Short mmCIF file of C-alpha atoms and ligand atoms in Angstrom, two decimals:
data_model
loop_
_atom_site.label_atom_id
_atom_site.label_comp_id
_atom_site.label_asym_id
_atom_site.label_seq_id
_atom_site.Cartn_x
_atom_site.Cartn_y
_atom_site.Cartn_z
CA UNK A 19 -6.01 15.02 -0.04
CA UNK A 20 -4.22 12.74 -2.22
CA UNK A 21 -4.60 13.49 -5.95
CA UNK A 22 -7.32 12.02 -7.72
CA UNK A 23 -7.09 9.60 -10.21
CA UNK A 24 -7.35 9.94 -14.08
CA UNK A 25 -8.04 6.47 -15.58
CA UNK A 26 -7.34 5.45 -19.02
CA UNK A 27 -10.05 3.68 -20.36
CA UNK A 28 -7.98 1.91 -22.63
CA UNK A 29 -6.61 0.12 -19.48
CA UNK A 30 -10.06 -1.05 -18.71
CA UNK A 31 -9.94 -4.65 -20.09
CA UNK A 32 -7.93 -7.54 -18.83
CA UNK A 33 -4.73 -7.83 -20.72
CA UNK A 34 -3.50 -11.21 -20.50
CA UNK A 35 0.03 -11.69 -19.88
CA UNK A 36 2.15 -14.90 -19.00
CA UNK A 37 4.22 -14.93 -15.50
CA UNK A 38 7.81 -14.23 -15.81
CA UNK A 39 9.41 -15.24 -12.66
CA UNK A 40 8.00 -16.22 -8.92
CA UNK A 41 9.41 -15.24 -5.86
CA UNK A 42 8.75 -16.62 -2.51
CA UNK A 43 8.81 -14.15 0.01
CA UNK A 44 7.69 -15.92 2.72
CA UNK A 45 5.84 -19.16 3.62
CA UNK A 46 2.75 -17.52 2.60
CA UNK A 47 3.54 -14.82 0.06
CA UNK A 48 4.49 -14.68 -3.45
CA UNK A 49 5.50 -12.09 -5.86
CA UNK A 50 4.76 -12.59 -9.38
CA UNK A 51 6.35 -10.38 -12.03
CA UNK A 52 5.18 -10.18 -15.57
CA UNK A 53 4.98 -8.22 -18.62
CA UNK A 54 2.26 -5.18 -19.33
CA UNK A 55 2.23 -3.59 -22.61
CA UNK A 56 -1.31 -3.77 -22.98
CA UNK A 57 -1.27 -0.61 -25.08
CA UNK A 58 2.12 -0.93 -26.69
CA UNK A 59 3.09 2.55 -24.69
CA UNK A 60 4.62 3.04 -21.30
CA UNK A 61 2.32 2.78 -18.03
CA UNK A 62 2.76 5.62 -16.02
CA UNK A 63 2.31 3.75 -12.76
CA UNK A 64 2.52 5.50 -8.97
CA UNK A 65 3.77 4.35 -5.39
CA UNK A 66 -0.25 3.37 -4.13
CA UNK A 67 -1.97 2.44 -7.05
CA UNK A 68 -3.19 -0.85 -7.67
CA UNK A 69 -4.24 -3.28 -10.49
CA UNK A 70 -7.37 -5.75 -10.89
CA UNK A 71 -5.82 -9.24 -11.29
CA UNK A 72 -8.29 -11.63 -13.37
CA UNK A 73 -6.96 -15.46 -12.49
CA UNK A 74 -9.26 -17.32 -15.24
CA UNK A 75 -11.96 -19.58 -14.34
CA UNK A 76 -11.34 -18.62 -10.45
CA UNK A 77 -12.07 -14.34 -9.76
CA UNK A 78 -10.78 -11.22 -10.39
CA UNK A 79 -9.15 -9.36 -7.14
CA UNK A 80 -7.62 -5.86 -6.27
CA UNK A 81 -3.60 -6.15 -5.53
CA UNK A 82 -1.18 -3.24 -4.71
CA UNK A 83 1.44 -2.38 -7.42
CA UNK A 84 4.41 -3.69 -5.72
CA UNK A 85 7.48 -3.07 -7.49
CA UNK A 86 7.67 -0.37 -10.23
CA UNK A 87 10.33 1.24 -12.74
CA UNK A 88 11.03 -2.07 -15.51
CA UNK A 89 10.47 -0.75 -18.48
CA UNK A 90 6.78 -2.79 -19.39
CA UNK A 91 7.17 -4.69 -16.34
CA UNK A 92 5.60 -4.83 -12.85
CA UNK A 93 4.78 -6.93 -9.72
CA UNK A 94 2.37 -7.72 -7.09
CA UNK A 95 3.21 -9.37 -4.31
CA UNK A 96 0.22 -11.83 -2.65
CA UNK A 97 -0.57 -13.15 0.30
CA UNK A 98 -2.94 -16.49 0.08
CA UNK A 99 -5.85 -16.17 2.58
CA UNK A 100 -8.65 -17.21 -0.05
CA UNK A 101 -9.84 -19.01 -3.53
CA UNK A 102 -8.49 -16.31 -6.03
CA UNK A 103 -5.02 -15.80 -3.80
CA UNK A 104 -4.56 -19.44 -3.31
CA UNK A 105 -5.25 -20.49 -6.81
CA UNK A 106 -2.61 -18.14 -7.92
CA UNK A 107 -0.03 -19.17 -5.35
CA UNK A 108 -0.52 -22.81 -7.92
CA UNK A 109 0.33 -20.77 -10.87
CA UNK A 110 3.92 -21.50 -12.19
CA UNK A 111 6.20 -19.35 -14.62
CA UNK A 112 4.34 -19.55 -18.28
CA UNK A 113 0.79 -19.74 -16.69
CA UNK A 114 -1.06 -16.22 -17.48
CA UNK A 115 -2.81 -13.90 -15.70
CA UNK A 116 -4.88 -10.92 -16.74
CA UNK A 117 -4.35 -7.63 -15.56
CA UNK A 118 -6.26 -4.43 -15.71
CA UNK A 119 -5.21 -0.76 -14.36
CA UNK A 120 -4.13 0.69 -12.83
CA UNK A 121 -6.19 2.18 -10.68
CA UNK A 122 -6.66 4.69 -7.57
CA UNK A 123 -4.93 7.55 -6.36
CA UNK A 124 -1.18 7.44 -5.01
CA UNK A 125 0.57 8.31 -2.23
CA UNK A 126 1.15 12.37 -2.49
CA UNK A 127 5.06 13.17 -0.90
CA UNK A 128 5.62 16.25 1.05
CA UNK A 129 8.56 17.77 2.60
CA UNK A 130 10.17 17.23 5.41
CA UNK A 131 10.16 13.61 7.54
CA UNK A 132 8.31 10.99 6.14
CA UNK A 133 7.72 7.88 8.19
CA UNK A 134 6.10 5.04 6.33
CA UNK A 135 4.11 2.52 8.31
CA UNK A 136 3.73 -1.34 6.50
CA UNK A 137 2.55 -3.70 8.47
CA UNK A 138 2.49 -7.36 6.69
CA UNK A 139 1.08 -7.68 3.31
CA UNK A 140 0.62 -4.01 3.45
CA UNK A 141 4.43 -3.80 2.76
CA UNK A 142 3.16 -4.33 -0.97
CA UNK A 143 1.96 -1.10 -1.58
CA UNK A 144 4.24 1.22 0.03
CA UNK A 145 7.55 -0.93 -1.33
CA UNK A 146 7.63 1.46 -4.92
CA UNK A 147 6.79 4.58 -1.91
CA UNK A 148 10.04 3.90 0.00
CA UNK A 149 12.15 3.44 -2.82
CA UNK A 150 10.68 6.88 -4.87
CA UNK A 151 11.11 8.76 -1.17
CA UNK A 152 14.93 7.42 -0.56
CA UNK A 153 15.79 7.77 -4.55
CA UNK A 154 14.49 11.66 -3.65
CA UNK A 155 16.25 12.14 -0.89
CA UNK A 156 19.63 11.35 -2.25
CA UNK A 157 18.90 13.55 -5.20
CA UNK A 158 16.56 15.88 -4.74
CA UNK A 159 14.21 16.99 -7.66
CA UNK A 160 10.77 17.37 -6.61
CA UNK A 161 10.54 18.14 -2.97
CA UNK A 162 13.11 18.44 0.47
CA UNK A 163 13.10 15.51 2.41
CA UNK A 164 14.99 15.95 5.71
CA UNK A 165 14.31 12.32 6.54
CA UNK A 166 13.08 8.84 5.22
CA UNK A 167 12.22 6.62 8.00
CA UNK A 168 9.99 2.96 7.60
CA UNK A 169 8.65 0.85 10.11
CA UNK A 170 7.61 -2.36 9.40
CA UNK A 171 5.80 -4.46 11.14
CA UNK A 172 5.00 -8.58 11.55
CA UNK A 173 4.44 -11.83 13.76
CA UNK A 174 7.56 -12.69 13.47
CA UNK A 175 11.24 -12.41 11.78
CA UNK A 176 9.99 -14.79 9.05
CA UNK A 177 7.48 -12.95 8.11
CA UNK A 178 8.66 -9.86 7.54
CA UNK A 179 8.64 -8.71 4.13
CA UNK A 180 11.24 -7.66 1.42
CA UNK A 181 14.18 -7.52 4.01
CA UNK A 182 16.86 -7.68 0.91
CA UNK A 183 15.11 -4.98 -1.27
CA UNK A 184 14.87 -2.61 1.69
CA UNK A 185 18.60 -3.09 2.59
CA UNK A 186 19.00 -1.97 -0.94
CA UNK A 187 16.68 0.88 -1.04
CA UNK A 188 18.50 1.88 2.20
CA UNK A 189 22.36 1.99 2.21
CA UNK A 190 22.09 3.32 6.33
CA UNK A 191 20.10 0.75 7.85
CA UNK A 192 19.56 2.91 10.86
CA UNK A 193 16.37 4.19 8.86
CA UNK A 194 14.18 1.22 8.91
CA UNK A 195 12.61 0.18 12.05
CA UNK A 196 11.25 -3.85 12.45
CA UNK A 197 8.52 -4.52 15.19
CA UNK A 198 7.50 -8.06 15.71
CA UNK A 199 5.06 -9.28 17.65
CA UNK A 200 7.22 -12.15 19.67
CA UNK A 201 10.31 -9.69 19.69
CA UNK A 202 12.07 -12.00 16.91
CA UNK A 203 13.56 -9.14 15.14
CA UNK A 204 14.03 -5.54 16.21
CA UNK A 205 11.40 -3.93 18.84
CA UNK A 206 8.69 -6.25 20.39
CA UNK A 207 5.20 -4.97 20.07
CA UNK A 208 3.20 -3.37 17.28
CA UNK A 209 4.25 -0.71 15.06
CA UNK A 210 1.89 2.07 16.10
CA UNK A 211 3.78 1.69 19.50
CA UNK A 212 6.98 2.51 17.47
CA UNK A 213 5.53 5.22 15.63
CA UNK A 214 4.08 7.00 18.48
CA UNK A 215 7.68 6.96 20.14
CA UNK A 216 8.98 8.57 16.96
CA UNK A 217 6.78 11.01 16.53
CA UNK A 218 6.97 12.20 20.11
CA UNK A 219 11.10 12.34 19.84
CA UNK A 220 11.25 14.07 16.53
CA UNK A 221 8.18 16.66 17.77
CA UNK A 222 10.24 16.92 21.14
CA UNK A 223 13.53 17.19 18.94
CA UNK A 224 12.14 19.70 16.75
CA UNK A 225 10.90 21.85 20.37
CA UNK A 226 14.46 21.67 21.03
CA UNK A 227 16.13 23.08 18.20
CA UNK A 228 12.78 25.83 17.84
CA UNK A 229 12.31 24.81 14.46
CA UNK A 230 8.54 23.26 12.66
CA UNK A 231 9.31 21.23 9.84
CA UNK A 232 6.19 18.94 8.40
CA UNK A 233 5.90 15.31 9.18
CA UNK A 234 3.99 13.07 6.85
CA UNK A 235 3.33 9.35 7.74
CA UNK A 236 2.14 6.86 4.78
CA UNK A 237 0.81 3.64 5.94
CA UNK A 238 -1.19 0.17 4.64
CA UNK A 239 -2.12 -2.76 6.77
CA UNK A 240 -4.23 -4.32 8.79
CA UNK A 241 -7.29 -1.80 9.07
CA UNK A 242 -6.87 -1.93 12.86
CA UNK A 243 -3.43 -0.87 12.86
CA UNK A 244 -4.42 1.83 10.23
CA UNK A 245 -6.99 3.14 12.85
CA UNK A 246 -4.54 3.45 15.46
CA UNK A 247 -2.14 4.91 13.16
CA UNK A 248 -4.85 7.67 12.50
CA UNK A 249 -5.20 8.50 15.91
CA UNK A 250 -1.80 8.70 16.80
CA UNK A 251 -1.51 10.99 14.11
CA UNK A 252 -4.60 13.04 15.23
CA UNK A 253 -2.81 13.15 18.23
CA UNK A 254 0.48 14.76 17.27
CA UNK A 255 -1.28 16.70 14.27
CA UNK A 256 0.70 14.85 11.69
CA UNK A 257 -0.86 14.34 8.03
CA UNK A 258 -1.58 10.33 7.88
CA UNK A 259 -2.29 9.14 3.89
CA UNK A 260 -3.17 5.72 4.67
CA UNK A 261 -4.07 2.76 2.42
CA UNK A 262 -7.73 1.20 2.71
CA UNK A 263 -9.05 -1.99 1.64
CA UNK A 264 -12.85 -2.60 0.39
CA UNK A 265 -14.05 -5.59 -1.40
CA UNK A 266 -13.78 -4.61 -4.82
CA UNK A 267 -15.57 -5.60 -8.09
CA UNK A 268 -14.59 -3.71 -10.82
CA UNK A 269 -12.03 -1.12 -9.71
CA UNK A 270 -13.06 1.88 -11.11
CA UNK A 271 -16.08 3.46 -9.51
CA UNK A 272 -19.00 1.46 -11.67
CA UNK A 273 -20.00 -1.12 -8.84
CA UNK A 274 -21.08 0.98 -5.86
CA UNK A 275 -19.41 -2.24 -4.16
CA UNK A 276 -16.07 -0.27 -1.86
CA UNK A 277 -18.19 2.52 -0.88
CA UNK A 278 -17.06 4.30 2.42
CA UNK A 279 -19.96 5.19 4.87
CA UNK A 280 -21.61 7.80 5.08
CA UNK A 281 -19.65 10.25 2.45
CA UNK A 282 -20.24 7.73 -0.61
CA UNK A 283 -16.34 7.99 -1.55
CA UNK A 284 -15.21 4.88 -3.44
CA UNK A 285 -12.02 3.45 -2.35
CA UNK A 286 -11.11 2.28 -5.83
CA UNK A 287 -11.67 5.57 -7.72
CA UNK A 288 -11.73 8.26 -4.61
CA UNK A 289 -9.14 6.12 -2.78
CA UNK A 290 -7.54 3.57 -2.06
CA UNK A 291 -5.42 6.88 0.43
CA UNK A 292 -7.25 9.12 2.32
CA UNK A 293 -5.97 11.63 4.75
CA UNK A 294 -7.07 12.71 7.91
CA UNK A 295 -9.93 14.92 6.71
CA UNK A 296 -11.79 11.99 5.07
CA UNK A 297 -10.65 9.26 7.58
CA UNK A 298 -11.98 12.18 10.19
CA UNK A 299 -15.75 11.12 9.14
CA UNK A 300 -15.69 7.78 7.78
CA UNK A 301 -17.70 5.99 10.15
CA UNK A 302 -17.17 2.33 9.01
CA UNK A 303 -13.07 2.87 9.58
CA UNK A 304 -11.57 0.29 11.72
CA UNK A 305 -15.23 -0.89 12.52
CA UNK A 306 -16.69 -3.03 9.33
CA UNK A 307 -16.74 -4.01 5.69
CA UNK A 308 -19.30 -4.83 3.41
CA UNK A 309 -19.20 -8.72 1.59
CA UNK A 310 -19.67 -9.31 -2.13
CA UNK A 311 -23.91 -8.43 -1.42
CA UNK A 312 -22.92 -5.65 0.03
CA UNK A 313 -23.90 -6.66 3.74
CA UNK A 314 -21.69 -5.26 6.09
CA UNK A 315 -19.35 -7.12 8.39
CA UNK A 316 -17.63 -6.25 11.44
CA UNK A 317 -13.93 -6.44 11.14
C1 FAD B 413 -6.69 -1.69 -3.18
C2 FAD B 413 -6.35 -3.06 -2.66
C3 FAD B 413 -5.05 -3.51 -2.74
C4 FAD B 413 -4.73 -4.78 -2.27
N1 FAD B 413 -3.44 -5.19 -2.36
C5 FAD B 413 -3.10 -6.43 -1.96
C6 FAD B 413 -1.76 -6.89 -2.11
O1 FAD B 413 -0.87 -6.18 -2.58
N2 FAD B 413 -1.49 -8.15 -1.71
C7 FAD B 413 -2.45 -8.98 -1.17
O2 FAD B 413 -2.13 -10.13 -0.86
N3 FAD B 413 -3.72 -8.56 -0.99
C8 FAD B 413 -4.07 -7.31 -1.40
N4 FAD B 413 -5.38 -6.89 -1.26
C9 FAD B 413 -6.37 -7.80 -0.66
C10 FAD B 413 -6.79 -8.83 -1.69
O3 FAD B 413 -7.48 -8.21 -2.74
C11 FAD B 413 -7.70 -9.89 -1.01
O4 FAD B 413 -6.95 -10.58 -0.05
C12 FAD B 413 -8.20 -10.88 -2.06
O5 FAD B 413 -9.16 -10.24 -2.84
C13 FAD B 413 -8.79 -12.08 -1.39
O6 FAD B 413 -9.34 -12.93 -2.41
P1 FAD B 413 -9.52 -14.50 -2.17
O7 FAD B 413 -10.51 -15.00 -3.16
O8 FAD B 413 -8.20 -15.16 -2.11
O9 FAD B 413 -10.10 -14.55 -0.72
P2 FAD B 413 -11.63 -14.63 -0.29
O10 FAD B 413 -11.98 -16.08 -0.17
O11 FAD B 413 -12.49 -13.77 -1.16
O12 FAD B 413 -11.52 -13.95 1.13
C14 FAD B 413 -10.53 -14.30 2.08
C15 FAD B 413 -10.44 -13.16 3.09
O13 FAD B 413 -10.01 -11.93 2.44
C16 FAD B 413 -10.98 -10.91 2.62
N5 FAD B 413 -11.11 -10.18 1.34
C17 FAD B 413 -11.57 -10.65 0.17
N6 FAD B 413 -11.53 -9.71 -0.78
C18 FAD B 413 -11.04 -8.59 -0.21
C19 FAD B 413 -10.78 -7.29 -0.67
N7 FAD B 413 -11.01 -6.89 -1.90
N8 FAD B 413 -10.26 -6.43 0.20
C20 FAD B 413 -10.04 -6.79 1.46
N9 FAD B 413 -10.27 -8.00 1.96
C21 FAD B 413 -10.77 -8.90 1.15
C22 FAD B 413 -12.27 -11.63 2.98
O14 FAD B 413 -13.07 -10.86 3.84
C23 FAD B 413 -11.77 -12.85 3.74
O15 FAD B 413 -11.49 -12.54 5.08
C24 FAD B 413 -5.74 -5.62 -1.70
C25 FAD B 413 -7.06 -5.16 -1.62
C26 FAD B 413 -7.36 -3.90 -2.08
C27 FAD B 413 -8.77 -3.42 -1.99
S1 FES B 414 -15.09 -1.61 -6.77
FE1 FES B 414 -16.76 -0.98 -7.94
S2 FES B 414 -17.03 1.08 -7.32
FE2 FES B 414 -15.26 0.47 -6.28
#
């Protein structure tokens, strides 16, 4: 299980802060990087976590910590499907925002292969994860990794996210995998279809050469393709942390409101990863969510 959280309750207030700089990413996502130095000390922040973003006079929303490592300085990166997303796709550079967190457990890395699975705005949270896992792997000083491999998933070529970070992060491009759905850039289909290839060759692979060595796969996305990413890894016996998303009200475990049925765990204070032991007995996965009243809808 992922490590639990411990929050700082200083961080428990919006801190307003103005937007730096605004990057398009594509036709309907932004990133907006500002300033936080809401206690005048560094913010540890972790590949996972996330931060409640207060747009004033509209709502206050739950976004992934996309880019991490400025000194003071972070991102999120939004997609517009709503009032509070839209209305801060209209803010320009100057405009502020407040920001509170951040919040939630993080992804845990283990040794061995890591495959991380984003599929659209999903990308967001497990960005800062590829980058840490790569930056290990070329100098290692926590754990082994034999292998770094991400694939990412979306409609089409134009909207896949972050191509130029990733070719960055990644000097041999032969690690990142792109699935779209109309074949406009790397495989055609889904990425679960991709993953369950890869996880069959390396498992195979691994037969071959009559060695074990662990295989961890970190995913966030749609909550359908996190489903089937479950069960492929249920499958193949693989460790999935994956990312959920609950309506959220406060973001720390006050509200009751991201509550996962029937264990009770919050996916803003227990969460937002769970492995396969939780997602195991979480009857509302891939199935519903609850609204703002707390009446459940199917997904
Ligand atoms: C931990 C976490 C991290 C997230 N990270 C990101 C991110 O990095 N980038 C990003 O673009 N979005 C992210 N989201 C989703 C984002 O919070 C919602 O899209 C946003 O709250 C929608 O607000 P709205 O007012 O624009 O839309 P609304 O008008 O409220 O709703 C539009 C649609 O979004 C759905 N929705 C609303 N709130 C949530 C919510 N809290 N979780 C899931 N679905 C919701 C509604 O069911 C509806 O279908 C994250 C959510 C969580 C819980
Ligand atoms: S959002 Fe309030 S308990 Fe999780």
């Amino acid at each position: 299980m992922p490590v639990k959280p411990n929050i700082d309750f200083r961080l428990n207030k919006p801190f307003l802060t103005s937007i730096i700089e605004i990057k398009q990413e594509n036709k309907n996502v932004k990133t907006f990087i500002v300033d936080y130095n809401p206690i005048d000390e560094p913010i540890e922040m972790k590949p996972g976590q996330f931060v409640m973003v207060w747009i004033p006079g509209i709502d206050e929303i739950p976004m992934s910590i996309s880019h991490i490592g400025w000194e003071n300085r972070m991102a999120i990166t939004v997609a517009a499907v709503g009032d509070a997303t839209e209305a801060l796709h209209k803010l320009e550079v100057g405009d502020q925002i407040g920001i509170r967190g951040p919040y939630g457990n993080w992804y845990e890395p283990k040794d061995g292969t890591a495959i991380i699975v984003g599929g659209g705005i999903g990308m967001a949270s497990v960005l800062p994860l590829i980058d840490q896992l790569v930056k290990e792997q070329k100098n290692p000083t926590q754990f082994e990794l034999d292998q770094v491999i991400c694939i990412e998933g979306a409609k089409t070529e134009s909207d896949l996210l972050f191509m130029n970070e990733i070719a960055d992060i990644y000097a041999d491009e032969t690690a990142m995998e792109f699935c779209t759905d109309d074949g406009s850039c790397g495989f055609k289909g889904f990425t679960t279809e991709k993953l369950d290839m890869l996880l069959q060759q390396e498992i195979e692979a691994q037969k071959a050469r009559n060695e074990t060595s662990p295989i961890t796969v970190y995913s966030c996305g749609p909550e359908i393709m996190l489903k089937k990413v479950f069960e492929i890894c249920e499958k193949y016996n693989v460790e999935v942390q994956a990312s959920l998303e609950r309506m959220m009200r406060c973001g720390f475990g006050m509200c009751g409101l991201c509550a996962l049925e029937p264990t009770g765990l919050l996916v803003c204070f227990d969460g937002p990863i769970f492995t396969n032991e939780v997602l195991r007995k979480t009857t509302d996965f891939g199935k519903f969510h609850r609204d703002f009243s707390g009446k459940p809808f199917k997904i």
